Amino acid sequence: MHSRVPEVDVAEVPAAGLLLDVREQDEWVAGHAEGALHIPMSDFVARYGELTERAGEGERVFVVCRSGGRSAQVTQYLRQQGVDAVNVGGGMQAWEAAGRPLITESGAPAHVA
């Protein structure tokens, strides 16, 4: 789909890896991966510093959105900045389908919106 952007399957995302969720706030609230860093794509350039504060030098960043399109764009941007970023193929829809855990801050049942 995005030939210039490296992509990994959800199964390849390590539990302790840095997962960057670029979905919008309403999508995040519905359900997200525990420990993920949430910076919506619409705010990403302004909030880029939050990622650089969290990511260790040379640490791989796994970028995810709902289905993989927005995260591919952010992955491409990050790679242009010299960050080792990869797109999570299929996004949070694939994450949920693979049975990877989802949480909500409210404790409500989590789902991908």
PDB file of C-alpha atoms in Angstrom:
ATOM      1  CA  MET A   1       0.000   0.000   0.000  1.00  0.00           C
ATOM      2  CA  HIS A   2       2.714   2.491   1.048  1.00  0.00           C
ATOM      3  CA  SER A   3       5.746   1.058  -0.700  1.00  0.00           C
ATOM      4  CA  ARG A   4       8.243   3.639   0.569  1.00  0.00           C
ATOM      5  CA  VAL A   5       7.246   3.135   4.216  1.00  0.00           C
ATOM      6  CA  PRO A   6       8.534   0.100   6.136  1.00  0.00           C
ATOM      7  CA  GLU A   7       5.692  -1.863   7.689  1.00  0.00           C
ATOM      8  CA  VAL A   8       5.423  -4.605  10.308  1.00  0.00           C
ATOM      9  CA  ASP A   9       2.636  -6.971  11.263  1.00  0.00           C
ATOM     10  CA  VAL A  10       0.953  -6.373  14.639  1.00  0.00           C
ATOM     11  CA  ALA A  11       2.490  -9.636  15.871  1.00  0.00           C
ATOM     12  CA  GLU A  12       5.952  -8.083  15.394  1.00  0.00           C
ATOM     13  CA  VAL A  13       5.272  -5.166  17.772  1.00  0.00           C
ATOM     14  CA  PRO A  14       7.071  -6.015  21.034  1.00  0.00           C
ATOM     15  CA  ALA A  15       5.095  -5.616  24.259  1.00  0.00           C
ATOM     16  CA  ALA A  16       7.740  -3.204  25.558  1.00  0.00           C
ATOM     17  CA  GLY A  17       8.138  -1.357  22.241  1.00  0.00           C
ATOM     18  CA  LEU A  18       7.313   2.315  21.783  1.00  0.00           C
ATOM     19  CA  LEU A  19       3.875   2.392  20.165  1.00  0.00           C
ATOM     20  CA  LEU A  20       2.857   5.803  18.814  1.00  0.00           C
ATOM     21  CA  ASP A  21      -0.921   6.097  18.302  1.00  0.00           C
ATOM     22  CA  VAL A  22      -1.772   8.923  15.895  1.00  0.00           C
ATOM     23  CA  ARG A  23      -5.578   8.514  15.964  1.00  0.00           C
ATOM     24  CA  GLU A  24      -7.827  11.349  17.078  1.00  0.00           C
ATOM     25  CA  GLN A  25      -8.972  11.756  20.690  1.00  0.00           C
ATOM     26  CA  ASP A  26     -12.382  10.067  20.252  1.00  0.00           C
ATOM     27  CA  GLU A  27     -10.706   7.008  18.702  1.00  0.00           C
ATOM     28  CA  TRP A  28      -8.157   6.863  21.536  1.00  0.00           C
ATOM     29  CA  VAL A  29     -10.871   7.096  24.217  1.00  0.00           C
ATOM     30  CA  ALA A  30     -12.771   4.133  22.692  1.00  0.00           C
ATOM     31  CA  GLY A  31      -9.764   1.855  23.148  1.00  0.00           C
ATOM     32  CA  HIS A  32      -5.988   1.846  22.874  1.00  0.00           C
ATOM     33  CA  ALA A  33      -2.930  -0.231  23.638  1.00  0.00           C
ATOM     34  CA  GLU A  34      -1.653   0.114  27.183  1.00  0.00           C
ATOM     35  CA  GLY A  35       1.494   2.221  27.377  1.00  0.00           C
ATOM     36  CA  ALA A  36       1.048   3.743  23.920  1.00  0.00           C
ATOM     37  CA  LEU A  37       2.021   7.365  23.352  1.00  0.00           C
ATOM     38  CA  HIS A  38      -0.960   9.290  21.970  1.00  0.00           C
ATOM     39  CA  ILE A  39      -0.244  12.198  19.654  1.00  0.00           C
ATOM     40  CA  PRO A  40      -3.065  12.752  17.123  1.00  0.00           C
ATOM     41  CA  MET A  41      -1.867  13.220  13.558  1.00  0.00           C
ATOM     42  CA  SER A  42      -3.579  16.630  13.473  1.00  0.00           C
ATOM     43  CA  ASP A  43      -1.321  17.786  16.356  1.00  0.00           C
ATOM     44  CA  PHE A  44       1.762  15.791  15.442  1.00  0.00           C
ATOM     45  CA  VAL A  45       4.173  18.422  14.142  1.00  0.00           C
ATOM     46  CA  ALA A  46       3.374  20.766  17.064  1.00  0.00           C
ATOM     47  CA  ARG A  47       3.799  17.941  19.605  1.00  0.00           C
ATOM     48  CA  TYR A  48       6.789  16.182  17.985  1.00  0.00           C
ATOM     49  CA  GLY A  49       8.929  16.991  21.032  1.00  0.00           C
ATOM     50  CA  GLU A  50       6.814  14.648  23.176  1.00  0.00           C
ATOM     51  CA  LEU A  51       7.968  11.754  21.008  1.00  0.00           C
ATOM     52  CA  THR A  52      11.631  12.722  21.108  1.00  0.00           C
ATOM     53  CA  GLU A  53      11.407  13.020  24.931  1.00  0.00           C
ATOM     54  CA  ARG A  54       9.972   9.507  25.210  1.00  0.00           C
ATOM     55  CA  ALA A  55      11.995   7.676  22.545  1.00  0.00           C
ATOM     56  CA  GLY A  56      15.497   6.610  23.425  1.00  0.00           C
ATOM     57  CA  GLU A  57      18.332   7.290  20.988  1.00  0.00           C
ATOM     58  CA  GLY A  58      17.954   4.907  18.074  1.00  0.00           C
ATOM     59  CA  GLU A  59      14.808   3.321  19.552  1.00  0.00           C
ATOM     60  CA  ARG A  60      12.380   1.944  16.980  1.00  0.00           C
ATOM     61  CA  VAL A  61       8.989   3.661  16.974  1.00  0.00           C
ATOM     62  CA  PHE A  62       5.930   1.611  15.951  1.00  0.00           C
ATOM     63  CA  VAL A  63       3.310   3.965  14.481  1.00  0.00           C
ATOM     64  CA  VAL A  64      -0.364   2.990  14.470  1.00  0.00           C
ATOM     65  CA  CYS A  65      -3.717   4.515  13.479  1.00  0.00           C
ATOM     66  CA  ARG A  66      -7.093   2.881  12.757  1.00  0.00           C
ATOM     67  CA  SER A  67      -6.201   1.086   9.529  1.00  0.00           C
ATOM     68  CA  GLY A  68      -2.659   2.114   8.541  1.00  0.00           C
ATOM     69  CA  GLY A  69      -3.055   5.177   6.279  1.00  0.00           C
ATOM     70  CA  ARG A  70      -2.433   8.058   8.690  1.00  0.00           C
ATOM     71  CA  SER A  71       0.289   6.127  10.475  1.00  0.00           C
ATOM     72  CA  ALA A  72       2.069   5.533   7.157  1.00  0.00           C
ATOM     73  CA  GLN A  73       2.193   9.308   6.604  1.00  0.00           C
ATOM     74  CA  VAL A  74       3.549   9.926  10.112  1.00  0.00           C
ATOM     75  CA  THR A  75       6.060   7.075   9.690  1.00  0.00           C
ATOM     76  CA  GLN A  76       7.322   8.685   6.491  1.00  0.00           C
ATOM     77  CA  TYR A  77       7.657  12.061   8.268  1.00  0.00           C
ATOM     78  CA  LEU A  78       9.545  10.473  11.186  1.00  0.00           C
ATOM     79  CA  ARG A  79      11.935   8.654   8.862  1.00  0.00           C
ATOM     80  CA  GLN A  80      12.668  11.983   7.143  1.00  0.00           C
ATOM     81  CA  GLN A  81      13.627  13.294  10.623  1.00  0.00           C
ATOM     82  CA  GLY A  82      16.036  10.370  11.066  1.00  0.00           C
ATOM     83  CA  VAL A  83      13.803   8.364  13.429  1.00  0.00           C
ATOM     84  CA  ASP A  84      13.717   4.552  13.094  1.00  0.00           C
ATOM     85  CA  ALA A  85       9.946   4.384  12.577  1.00  0.00           C
ATOM     86  CA  VAL A  86       7.810   1.610  11.100  1.00  0.00           C
ATOM     87  CA  ASN A  87       4.126   1.526  10.242  1.00  0.00           C
ATOM     88  CA  VAL A  88       1.943  -1.082  11.949  1.00  0.00           C
ATOM     89  CA  GLY A  89       0.134  -2.737   9.037  1.00  0.00           C
ATOM     90  CA  GLY A  90      -3.646  -2.825   9.374  1.00  0.00           C
ATOM     91  CA  GLY A  91      -3.569  -0.437  12.323  1.00  0.00           C
ATOM     92  CA  MET A  92      -5.636  -0.853  15.454  1.00  0.00           C
ATOM     93  CA  GLN A  93      -8.212  -2.847  13.494  1.00  0.00           C
ATOM     94  CA  ALA A  94      -5.565  -5.531  12.924  1.00  0.00           C
ATOM     95  CA  TRP A  95      -4.379  -5.124  16.539  1.00  0.00           C
ATOM     96  CA  GLU A  96      -7.883  -5.855  17.841  1.00  0.00           C
ATOM     97  CA  ALA A  97      -8.415  -8.709  15.352  1.00  0.00           C
ATOM     98  CA  ALA A  98      -5.141 -10.300  16.488  1.00  0.00           C
ATOM     99  CA  GLY A  99      -6.397 -10.306  20.072  1.00  0.00           C
ATOM    100  CA  ARG A 100      -3.793  -7.825  21.312  1.00  0.00           C
ATOM    101  CA  PRO A 101      -5.013  -6.106  24.493  1.00  0.00           C
ATOM    102  CA  LEU A 102      -6.949  -2.849  24.458  1.00  0.00           C
ATOM    103  CA  ILE A 103      -7.741  -0.607  27.418  1.00  0.00           C
ATOM    104  CA  THR A 104      -9.762   2.524  28.177  1.00  0.00           C
ATOM    105  CA  GLU A 105      -9.044   5.158  30.824  1.00  0.00           C
ATOM    106  CA  SER A 106     -12.666   4.911  32.029  1.00  0.00           C
ATOM    107  CA  GLY A 107     -12.672   1.147  32.463  1.00  0.00           C
ATOM    108  CA  ALA A 108     -15.435   0.792  29.880  1.00  0.00           C
ATOM    109  CA  PRO A 109     -15.133  -2.110  27.413  1.00  0.00           C
ATOM    110  CA  ALA A 110     -12.474  -1.182  24.863  1.00  0.00           C
ATOM    111  CA  HIS A 111     -12.985  -1.330  21.113  1.00  0.00           C
ATOM    112  CA  VAL A 112     -11.512   0.217  17.973  1.00  0.00           C
ATOM    113  CA  ALA A 113     -13.679   3.131  16.862  1.00  0.00           C
TER     114      ALA A 113
END
